[in-house]
Coordinates of C-alpha atoms in Angstrom, one line a residue:
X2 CA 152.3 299.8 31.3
X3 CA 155.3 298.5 33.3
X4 CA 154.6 295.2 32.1
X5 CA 154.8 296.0 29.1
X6 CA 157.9 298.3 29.4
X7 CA 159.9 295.6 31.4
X8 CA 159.3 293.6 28.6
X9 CA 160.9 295.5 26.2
X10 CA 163.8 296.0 28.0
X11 CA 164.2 292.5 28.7
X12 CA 164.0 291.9 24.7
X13 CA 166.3 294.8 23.6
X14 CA 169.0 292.9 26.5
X15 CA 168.6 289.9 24.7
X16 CA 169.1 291.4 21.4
X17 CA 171.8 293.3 22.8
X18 CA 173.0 290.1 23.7
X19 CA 172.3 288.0 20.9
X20 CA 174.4 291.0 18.8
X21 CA 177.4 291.1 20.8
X22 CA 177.6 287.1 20.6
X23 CA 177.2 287.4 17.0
X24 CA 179.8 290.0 16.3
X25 CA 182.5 288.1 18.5
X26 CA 181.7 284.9 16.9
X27 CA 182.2 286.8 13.0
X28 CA 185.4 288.7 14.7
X29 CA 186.7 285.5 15.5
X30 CA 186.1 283.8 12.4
X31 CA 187.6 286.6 10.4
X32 CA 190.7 286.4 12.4
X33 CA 191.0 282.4 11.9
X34 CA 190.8 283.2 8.3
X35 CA 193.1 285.2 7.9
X36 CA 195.7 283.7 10.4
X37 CA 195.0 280.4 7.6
X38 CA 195.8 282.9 4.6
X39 CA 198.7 283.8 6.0
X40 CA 199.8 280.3 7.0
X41 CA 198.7 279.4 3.4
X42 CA 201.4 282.5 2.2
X43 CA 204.1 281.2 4.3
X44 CA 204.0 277.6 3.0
X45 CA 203.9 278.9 -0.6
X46 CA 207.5 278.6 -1.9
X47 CA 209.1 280.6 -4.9
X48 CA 209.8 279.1 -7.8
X49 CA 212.1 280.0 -10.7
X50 CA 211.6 278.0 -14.3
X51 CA 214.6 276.1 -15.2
X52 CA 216.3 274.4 -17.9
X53 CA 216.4 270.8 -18.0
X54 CA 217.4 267.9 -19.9
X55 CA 214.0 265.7 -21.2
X56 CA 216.7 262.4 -21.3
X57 CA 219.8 260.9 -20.9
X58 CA 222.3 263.2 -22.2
X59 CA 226.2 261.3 -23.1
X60 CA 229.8 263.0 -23.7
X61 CA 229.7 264.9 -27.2
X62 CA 226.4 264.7 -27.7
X63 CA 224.7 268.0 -29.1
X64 CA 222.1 269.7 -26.9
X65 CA 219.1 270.7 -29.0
X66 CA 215.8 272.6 -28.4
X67 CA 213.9 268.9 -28.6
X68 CA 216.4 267.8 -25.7
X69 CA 215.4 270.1 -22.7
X70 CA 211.9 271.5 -21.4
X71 CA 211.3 274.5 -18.5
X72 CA 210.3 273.1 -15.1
X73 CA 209.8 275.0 -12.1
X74 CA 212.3 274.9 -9.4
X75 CA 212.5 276.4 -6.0
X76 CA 214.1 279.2 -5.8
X77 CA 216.5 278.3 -2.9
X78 CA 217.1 275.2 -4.4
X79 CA 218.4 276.5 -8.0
X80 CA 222.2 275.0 -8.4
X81 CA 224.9 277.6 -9.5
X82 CA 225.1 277.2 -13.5
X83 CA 221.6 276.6 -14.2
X84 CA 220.4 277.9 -17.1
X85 CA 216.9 280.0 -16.9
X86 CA 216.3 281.2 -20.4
X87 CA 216.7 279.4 -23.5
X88 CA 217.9 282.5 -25.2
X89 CA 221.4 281.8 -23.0
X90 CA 221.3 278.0 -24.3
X91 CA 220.2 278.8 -27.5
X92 CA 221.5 281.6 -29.5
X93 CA 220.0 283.4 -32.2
X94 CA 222.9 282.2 -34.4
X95 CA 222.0 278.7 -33.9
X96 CA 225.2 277.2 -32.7
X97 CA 224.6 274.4 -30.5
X98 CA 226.6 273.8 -27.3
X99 CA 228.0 270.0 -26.7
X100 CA 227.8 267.9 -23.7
X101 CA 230.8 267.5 -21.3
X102 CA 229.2 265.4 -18.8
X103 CA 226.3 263.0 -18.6
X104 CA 222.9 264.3 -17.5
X105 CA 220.0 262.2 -16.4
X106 CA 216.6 262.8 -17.4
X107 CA 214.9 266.0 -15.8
X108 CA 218.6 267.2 -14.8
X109 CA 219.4 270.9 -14.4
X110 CA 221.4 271.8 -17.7
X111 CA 224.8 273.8 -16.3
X112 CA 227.5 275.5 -17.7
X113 CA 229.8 273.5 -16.4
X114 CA 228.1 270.2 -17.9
X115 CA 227.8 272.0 -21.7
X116 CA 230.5 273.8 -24.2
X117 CA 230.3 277.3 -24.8
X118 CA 227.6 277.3 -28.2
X119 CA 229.4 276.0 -31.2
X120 CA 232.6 274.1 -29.2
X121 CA 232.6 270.9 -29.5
X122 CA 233.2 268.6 -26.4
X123 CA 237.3 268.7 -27.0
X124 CA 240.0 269.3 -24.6
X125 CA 240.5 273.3 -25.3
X126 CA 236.7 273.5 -24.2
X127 CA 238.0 272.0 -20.8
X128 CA 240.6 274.9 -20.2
X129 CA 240.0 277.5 -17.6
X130 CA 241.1 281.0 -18.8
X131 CA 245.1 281.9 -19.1
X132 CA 245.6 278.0 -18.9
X133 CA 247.4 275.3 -21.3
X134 CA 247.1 272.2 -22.3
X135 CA 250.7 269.9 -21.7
X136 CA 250.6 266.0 -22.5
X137 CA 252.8 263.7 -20.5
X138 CA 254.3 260.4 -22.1
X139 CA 252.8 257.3 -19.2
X140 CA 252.7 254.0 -19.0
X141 CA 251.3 251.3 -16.5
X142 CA 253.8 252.1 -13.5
X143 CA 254.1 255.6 -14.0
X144 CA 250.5 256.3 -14.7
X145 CA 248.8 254.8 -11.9
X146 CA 248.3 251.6 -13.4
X147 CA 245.1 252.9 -15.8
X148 CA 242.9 254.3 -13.1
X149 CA 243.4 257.9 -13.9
X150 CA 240.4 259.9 -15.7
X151 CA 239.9 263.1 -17.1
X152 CA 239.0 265.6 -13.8
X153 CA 241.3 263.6 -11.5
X154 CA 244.1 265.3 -9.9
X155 CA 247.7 264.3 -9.9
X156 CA 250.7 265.5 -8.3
X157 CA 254.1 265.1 -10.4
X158 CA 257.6 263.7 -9.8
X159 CA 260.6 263.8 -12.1
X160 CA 262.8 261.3 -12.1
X161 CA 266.7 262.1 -13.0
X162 CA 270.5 262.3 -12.8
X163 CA 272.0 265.4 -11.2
X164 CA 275.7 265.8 -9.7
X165 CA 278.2 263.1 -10.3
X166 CA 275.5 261.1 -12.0
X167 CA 273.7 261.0 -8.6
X168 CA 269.7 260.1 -9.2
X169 CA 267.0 261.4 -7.3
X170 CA 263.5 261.6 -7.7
X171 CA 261.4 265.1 -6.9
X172 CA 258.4 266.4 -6.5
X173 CA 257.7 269.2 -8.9
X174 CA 254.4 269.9 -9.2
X175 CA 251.3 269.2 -7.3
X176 CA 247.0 269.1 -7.9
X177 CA 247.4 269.9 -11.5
X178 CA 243.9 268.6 -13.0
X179 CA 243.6 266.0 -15.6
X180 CA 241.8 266.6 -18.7
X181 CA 242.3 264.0 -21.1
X182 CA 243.4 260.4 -21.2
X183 CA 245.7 259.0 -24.8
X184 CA 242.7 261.3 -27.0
X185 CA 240.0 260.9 -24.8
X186 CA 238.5 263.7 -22.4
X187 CA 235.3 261.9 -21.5
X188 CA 235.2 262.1 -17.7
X189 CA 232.4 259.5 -17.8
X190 CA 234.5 256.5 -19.0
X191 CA 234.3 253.4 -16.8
X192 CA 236.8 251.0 -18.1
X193 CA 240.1 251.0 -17.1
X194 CA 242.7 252.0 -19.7
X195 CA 246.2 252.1 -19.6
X196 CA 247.2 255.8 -20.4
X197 CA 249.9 256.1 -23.0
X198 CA 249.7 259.8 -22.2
X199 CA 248.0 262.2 -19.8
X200 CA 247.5 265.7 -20.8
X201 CA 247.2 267.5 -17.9
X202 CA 246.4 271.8 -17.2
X203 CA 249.3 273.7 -16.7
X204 CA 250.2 277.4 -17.0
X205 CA 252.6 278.9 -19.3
X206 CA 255.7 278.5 -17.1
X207 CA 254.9 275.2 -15.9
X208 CA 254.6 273.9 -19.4
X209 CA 258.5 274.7 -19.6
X210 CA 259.2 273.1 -16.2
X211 CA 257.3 269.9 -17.8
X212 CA 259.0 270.0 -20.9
X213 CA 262.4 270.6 -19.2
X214 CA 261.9 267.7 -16.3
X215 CA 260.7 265.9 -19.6
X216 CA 263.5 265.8 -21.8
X217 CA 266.1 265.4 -19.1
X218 CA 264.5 262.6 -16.9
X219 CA 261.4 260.2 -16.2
X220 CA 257.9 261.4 -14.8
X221 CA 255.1 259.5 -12.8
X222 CA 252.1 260.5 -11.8
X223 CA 250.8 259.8 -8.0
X224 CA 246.4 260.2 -7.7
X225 CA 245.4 262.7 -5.1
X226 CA 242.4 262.2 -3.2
X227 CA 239.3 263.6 -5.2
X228 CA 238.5 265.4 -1.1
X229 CA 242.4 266.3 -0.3
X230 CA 243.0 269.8 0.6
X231 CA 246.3 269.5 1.8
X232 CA 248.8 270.0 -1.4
X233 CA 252.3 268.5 -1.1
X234 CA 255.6 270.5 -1.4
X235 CA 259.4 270.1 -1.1
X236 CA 259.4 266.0 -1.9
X237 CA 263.0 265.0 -2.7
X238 CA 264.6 261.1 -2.4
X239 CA 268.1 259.7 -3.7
X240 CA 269.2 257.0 -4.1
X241 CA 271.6 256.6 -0.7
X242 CA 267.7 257.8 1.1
X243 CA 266.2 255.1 -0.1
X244 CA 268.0 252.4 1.3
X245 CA 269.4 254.1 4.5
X246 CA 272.8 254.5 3.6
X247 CA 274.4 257.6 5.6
X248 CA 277.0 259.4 4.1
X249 CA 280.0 259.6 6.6
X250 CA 282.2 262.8 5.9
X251 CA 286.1 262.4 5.9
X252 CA 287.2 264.6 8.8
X253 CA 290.6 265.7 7.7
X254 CA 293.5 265.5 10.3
X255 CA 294.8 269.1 11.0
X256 CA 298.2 269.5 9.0
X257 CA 301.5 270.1 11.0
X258 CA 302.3 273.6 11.4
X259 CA 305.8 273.9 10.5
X260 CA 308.1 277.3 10.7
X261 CA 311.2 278.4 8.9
X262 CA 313.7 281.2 8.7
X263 CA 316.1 282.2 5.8
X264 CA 319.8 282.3 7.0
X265 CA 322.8 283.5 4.2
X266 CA 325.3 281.5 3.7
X267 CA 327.6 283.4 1.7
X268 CA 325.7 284.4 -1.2
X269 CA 323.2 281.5 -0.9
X270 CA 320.0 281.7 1.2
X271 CA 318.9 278.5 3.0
X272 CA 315.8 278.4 4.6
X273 CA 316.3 276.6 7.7
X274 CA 313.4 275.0 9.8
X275 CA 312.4 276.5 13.2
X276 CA 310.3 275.4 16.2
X277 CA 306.9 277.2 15.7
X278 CA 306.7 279.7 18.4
X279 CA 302.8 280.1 18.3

């Protein structure tokens, strides 16, 4: 009877044994799996669908329906501009927008490389709000020799006669963006052109500095640095700067003091001359 009573108990340790083993070992597989799921969670990354261009899209070219498709992007990763839903590229009216810039295949369409819908690809589509459009008269020395292009920045000296016919050359405006060159406000243009004229953007009072300076004198244009943060101010060379001539000033000898009294002679007053007392 205790044989067969040891026995047992020796079996139910065993399975006691056999059970705890078992339930650690599932425990532990269950916790693996779902330290993997949420491993598996983490590495997932969002995605947003976004507009993009199917191929090679050129300056005034329409943007149609056929042109663009809906990838998905990372979320993190969409740039400012992008366009998520076709409704916003593609109104109900069916207007189509134009292109401003060139986009590569499978390129995120933005609003700042389309028209607003219906514009087409012009130089009043290129104007920021409360801004004007004012074209300056160039040639090779004053224009930078042909290497300007619409979105460039230029700063602007005039070029004139002021007292006594005295010329001096100022700066009166600085970073004021390009946005055409002669008719042309394709910022993707290569070759190098001579610029008859420049039509730069300009507010409402600086269009009557321009066309003042204009009219009474010469203006050039000098490139600024597509990276420059620095803007220049209070520029101003004559012609007696420019070669280093100093203007000596005429110091005036001080004039003899002289003193006098008025003596009558009879009916007659003389004025006589005195020593000068102080």
């Amino acid at each position: 009877m205790r044989l067969v009573f040891g026995l047992v108990l020796l079996i139910g340790v065993g399975l006691a044994g056999a059970a705890v083993y078992l339930a650690k070992d599932y425990i532990g597989q269950q916790q693996a799996q779902l330290a993997e799921a949420e491993l598996a969670k983490r590495a997932i990354v969002p995605t947003k669908e976004v507009i993009v261009v199917t191929k090679q899209m050129r300056y005034g070219q329409r943007l149609t329906k056929q042109d663009v498709k809906l990838v998905r992007w990372p979320t993190a990763a969409v740039p400012a501009g992008a366009f998520t839903d076709p409704k916003e590229v593609f109104p109900e009216n069916g207007e189509l927008r134009s292109i401003l810039r060139t986009m590569e295949p499978d390129e995120a369409v933005l609003t700042t490389k389309v028209t607003a819908p219906g514009e087409d690809a012009g130089v009043s589509s290129r104007l920021s709000s409360g801004m004007r459009a004012f074209t300056i008269r160039t040639d090779a020395s004053t224009g930078v020799g042909g290497f300007l292009r619409p979105g460039d920045s230029v700063d602007i000296y005039w070029t004139g006669s002021i007292n006594r016919g005295q010329e001096i050359t100022q700066l009166i405006d600085a970073n004021v963006r390009i946005i055409a060159i002669n008719q042309s406000a394709d910022e993707d243009r290569n070759n190098v052109v001579v610029a008859k004229t420049v039509t730069v953007e300009v507010n409402p009072r600086q269009v009557a500095l321009l066309a003042q300076a204009q009219a009474t004198g010469r203006l050039s244009l000098s490139l600024v640095g597509a990276d420059e943060q620095v803007v220049s101010e209070g520029v101003q060379v004559n012609q007696r700067e420019l070669l280093g001539i100093v203007e000596k000033k005429v110091v005036e000898a001080p004039k003899e003091k002289k003193c006098f009294v008025t003596r009558r002679s009879g009916e007659e007053r003389i004025s006589v001359q005195i020593p000068c007392t102080n």
